[in-house]
Amino acid sequence: MKYIILVSKERDLILFDKEYIHMSKVLYTYFEGSDDDPDSDPDSDRNNVHNNNQVENTFPVPHLSTNILIQIMEFMKINYTIEKLTIPMPIYNEAELTFAIGMRNKQFLDKNKEQLLDLIFAADYLDIPMLLHIGCAKIAVQLKSMSISEIRTYLHLDNDLNEEEIKHVIEENNWYQFAKQ
């Protein structure tokens, strides 16, 4: 089995199965062609050290924590055989989301808000479309049942509108209340 090594922001080395990297466009692009060296021993990826003490097949990810990288590896392990996951839009509730993404992915996404947002940011950083899409779908389902003030609180957004501007926005979008009924 071939491995790559990801270096987290805590400088921990995480052994990552190379079989999974096709799910991340960033990792795949970075390591594409690394098997072309005819002199390399396929079983020595893990222990191959250059004279300047850099490990071959190492990729630094200084913006991502060890915990998030381990969770991404877990996600890739669950989904590496799935070529594409199509999520129908719109999804109205948690049951529809579970049906669309499967029970294992639903259980994987059952995290607190900060962990889920960190995973979405990491998916964007490493360009993992499947994780990005299902993570955003999970957040969208959660936001659907919230009021505007709850959404602001949930996403740590400040209300920068004054009373007059709020009144104007409500009047402009009054049709939405009737469409929901």
Short mmCIF file of C-alpha atoms in Angstrom, two decimals:
data_model
loop_
_atom_site.label_atom_id
_atom_site.label_comp_id
_atom_site.label_asym_id
_atom_site.label_seq_id
_atom_site.Cartn_x
_atom_site.Cartn_y
_atom_site.Cartn_z
CA MET A 1 0.00 0.00 0.00
CA LYS A 2 1.29 3.48 -0.86
CA TYR A 3 1.09 6.43 1.45
CA ILE A 4 1.52 10.16 1.45
CA ILE A 5 2.25 12.20 4.54
CA LEU A 6 0.25 15.29 5.41
CA VAL A 7 1.77 17.76 7.85
CA SER A 8 -0.85 19.52 9.97
CA LYS A 9 -0.66 23.01 11.45
CA GLU A 10 0.49 21.40 14.72
CA ARG A 11 3.28 19.82 12.63
CA ASP A 12 1.96 16.31 13.21
CA LEU A 13 2.66 13.82 10.44
CA ILE A 14 -0.43 12.00 9.23
CA LEU A 15 -0.03 8.88 7.14
CA PHE A 16 -2.62 9.06 4.38
CA ASP A 17 -3.48 6.20 2.04
CA LYS A 18 -2.65 7.31 -1.50
CA GLU A 19 -5.66 5.39 -2.79
CA TYR A 20 -7.93 8.14 -1.43
CA ILE A 21 -6.25 11.22 -2.88
CA HIS A 22 -8.34 11.23 -6.07
CA MET A 23 -11.15 12.75 -3.97
CA SER A 24 -9.09 15.90 -3.36
CA LYS A 25 -8.21 17.85 -6.49
CA VAL A 26 -5.39 19.59 -4.63
CA LEU A 27 -3.75 16.38 -3.37
CA TYR A 28 -4.31 14.56 -6.64
CA THR A 29 -2.74 17.38 -8.65
CA TYR A 30 0.19 17.65 -6.26
CA PHE A 31 0.99 13.94 -6.24
CA GLU A 32 0.01 13.07 -9.81
CA GLY A 33 2.94 11.45 -11.56
CA SER A 34 4.79 10.56 -8.36
CA ASP A 35 4.62 6.90 -9.41
CA ASP A 36 6.58 7.59 -12.62
CA ASP A 37 10.02 7.19 -11.04
CA PRO A 38 11.22 3.74 -12.17
CA ASP A 39 13.96 3.66 -9.51
CA SER A 40 11.60 4.09 -6.55
CA ASP A 41 10.65 1.15 -4.39
CA PRO A 42 6.83 1.05 -4.16
CA ASP A 43 6.92 -0.24 -0.57
CA SER A 44 9.29 2.43 0.73
CA ASP A 45 7.10 5.56 0.42
CA ARG A 46 6.65 5.60 4.17
CA ASN A 47 10.35 5.51 5.04
CA ASN A 48 12.01 7.22 2.08
CA VAL A 49 14.01 10.16 3.48
CA HIS A 50 16.20 12.47 1.41
CA ASN A 51 19.59 13.73 2.59
CA ASN A 52 18.04 17.08 3.54
CA ASN A 53 15.68 15.31 6.01
CA GLN A 54 12.52 15.97 3.99
CA VAL A 55 10.21 13.02 3.64
CA GLU A 56 9.29 12.17 0.06
CA ASN A 57 5.57 12.37 -0.71
CA THR A 58 4.96 14.95 2.01
CA PHE A 59 2.37 17.70 1.70
CA PRO A 60 2.14 20.51 4.26
CA VAL A 61 -1.34 21.74 5.16
CA PRO A 62 -0.53 24.53 7.62
CA HIS A 63 -4.12 25.78 7.83
CA LEU A 64 -5.67 22.48 8.90
CA SER A 65 -5.51 20.84 12.31
CA THR A 66 -4.56 17.24 12.93
CA ASN A 67 -8.10 16.47 14.07
CA ILE A 68 -9.65 17.85 10.86
CA LEU A 69 -7.16 15.96 8.65
CA ILE A 70 -7.98 12.72 10.46
CA GLN A 71 -11.69 13.37 9.92
CA ILE A 72 -11.09 14.07 6.22
CA MET A 73 -9.19 10.81 5.95
CA GLU A 74 -12.13 9.04 7.60
CA PHE A 75 -14.54 10.66 5.11
CA MET A 76 -12.37 9.62 2.16
CA LYS A 77 -12.14 6.08 3.50
CA ILE A 78 -15.94 5.89 3.64
CA ASN A 79 -16.49 7.39 0.17
CA TYR A 80 -13.44 6.68 -1.99
CA THR A 81 -15.32 4.18 -4.18
CA ILE A 82 -18.11 6.67 -4.98
CA GLU A 83 -17.35 8.59 -8.14
CA LYS A 84 -20.00 11.25 -7.79
CA LEU A 85 -22.71 11.96 -5.26
CA THR A 86 -25.63 13.97 -6.59
CA ILE A 87 -27.65 15.86 -4.04
CA PRO A 88 -31.11 16.89 -5.26
CA MET A 89 -32.00 20.51 -4.61
CA PRO A 90 -33.78 21.72 -2.65
CA ILE A 91 -33.59 19.44 0.36
CA TYR A 92 -36.25 20.33 2.89
CA ASN A 93 -35.36 18.28 5.94
CA GLU A 94 -32.89 15.95 7.63
CA ALA A 95 -34.67 12.80 6.32
CA GLU A 96 -34.29 13.90 2.69
CA LEU A 97 -30.63 14.71 3.31
CA THR A 98 -30.03 11.27 4.84
CA PHE A 99 -31.72 9.61 1.86
CA ALA A 100 -29.56 11.62 -0.57
CA ILE A 101 -26.17 11.14 1.11
CA GLY A 102 -26.60 7.81 2.90
CA MET A 103 -26.58 6.87 6.57
CA ARG A 104 -22.77 6.63 6.91
CA ASN A 105 -22.28 10.16 5.60
CA LYS A 106 -25.15 11.43 7.76
CA GLN A 107 -23.49 9.91 10.83
CA PHE A 108 -20.15 11.37 9.74
CA LEU A 109 -21.72 14.85 9.55
CA ASP A 110 -23.33 14.61 13.00
CA LYS A 111 -20.87 17.06 14.54
CA ASN A 112 -21.14 20.31 16.38
CA LYS A 113 -21.35 23.52 14.35
CA GLU A 114 -17.67 24.47 14.70
CA GLN A 115 -16.44 21.03 13.63
CA LEU A 116 -18.83 20.98 10.67
CA LEU A 117 -17.77 24.45 9.53
CA ASP A 118 -14.09 23.49 9.93
CA LEU A 119 -14.71 20.42 7.74
CA ILE A 120 -16.40 22.57 5.10
CA PHE A 121 -13.50 25.04 5.10
CA ALA A 122 -11.02 22.16 4.86
CA ALA A 123 -13.00 20.60 2.00
CA ASP A 124 -12.83 23.92 0.19
CA TYR A 125 -9.09 24.31 0.94
CA LEU A 126 -8.24 20.80 -0.31
CA ASP A 127 -10.87 20.97 -3.07
CA ILE A 128 -12.92 17.93 -2.02
CA PRO A 129 -16.20 18.61 -3.85
CA MET A 130 -18.21 15.75 -2.33
CA LEU A 131 -17.43 16.75 1.26
CA LEU A 132 -18.00 20.42 0.46
CA HIS A 133 -21.42 19.73 -1.08
CA ILE A 134 -22.75 17.43 1.61
CA GLY A 135 -21.40 19.68 4.37
CA CYS A 136 -23.10 22.71 2.85
CA ALA A 137 -26.32 20.71 2.39
CA LYS A 138 -26.22 19.78 6.09
CA ILE A 139 -25.81 23.45 7.08
CA ALA A 140 -28.58 24.49 4.65
CA VAL A 141 -31.01 22.01 6.22
CA GLN A 142 -30.16 23.37 9.66
CA LEU A 143 -30.63 26.99 8.55
CA LYS A 144 -34.02 26.34 6.94
CA SER A 145 -35.75 26.04 10.28
CA MET A 146 -34.16 29.19 11.77
CA SER A 147 -35.30 32.79 11.89
CA ILE A 148 -33.06 35.56 10.58
CA SER A 149 -31.82 36.44 14.07
CA GLU A 150 -31.08 32.75 14.82
CA ILE A 151 -29.11 32.47 11.57
CA ARG A 152 -27.08 35.56 12.50
CA THR A 153 -26.34 34.08 15.90
CA TYR A 154 -25.51 30.66 14.44
CA LEU A 155 -23.08 32.11 11.89
CA HIS A 156 -21.75 34.85 14.21
CA LEU A 157 -22.96 37.62 11.89
CA ASP A 158 -23.55 41.15 13.05
CA ASN A 159 -26.66 43.02 11.93
CA ASP A 160 -25.25 46.11 10.26
CA LEU A 161 -28.66 47.42 9.12
CA ASN A 162 -30.47 50.20 10.92
CA GLU A 163 -34.20 50.04 11.70
CA GLU A 164 -35.19 51.87 8.53
CA GLU A 165 -33.15 49.54 6.32
CA ILE A 166 -34.61 46.47 8.03
CA LYS A 167 -38.14 47.78 7.48
CA HIS A 168 -37.34 48.43 3.80
CA VAL A 169 -35.94 44.89 3.30
CA ILE A 170 -39.02 43.35 4.95
CA GLU A 171 -41.36 45.39 2.72
CA GLU A 172 -39.42 44.42 -0.43
CA ASN A 173 -39.54 40.74 0.47
CA ASN A 174 -43.07 40.57 1.85
CA TRP A 175 -44.04 38.20 -0.99
CA TYR A 176 -41.86 35.52 0.63
CA GLN A 177 -44.21 35.18 3.63
CA PHE A 178 -47.10 34.44 1.29
CA ALA A 179 -45.07 31.94 -0.75
CA LYS A 180 -44.28 29.91 2.38
CA GLN A 181 -48.00 29.44 3.21
#
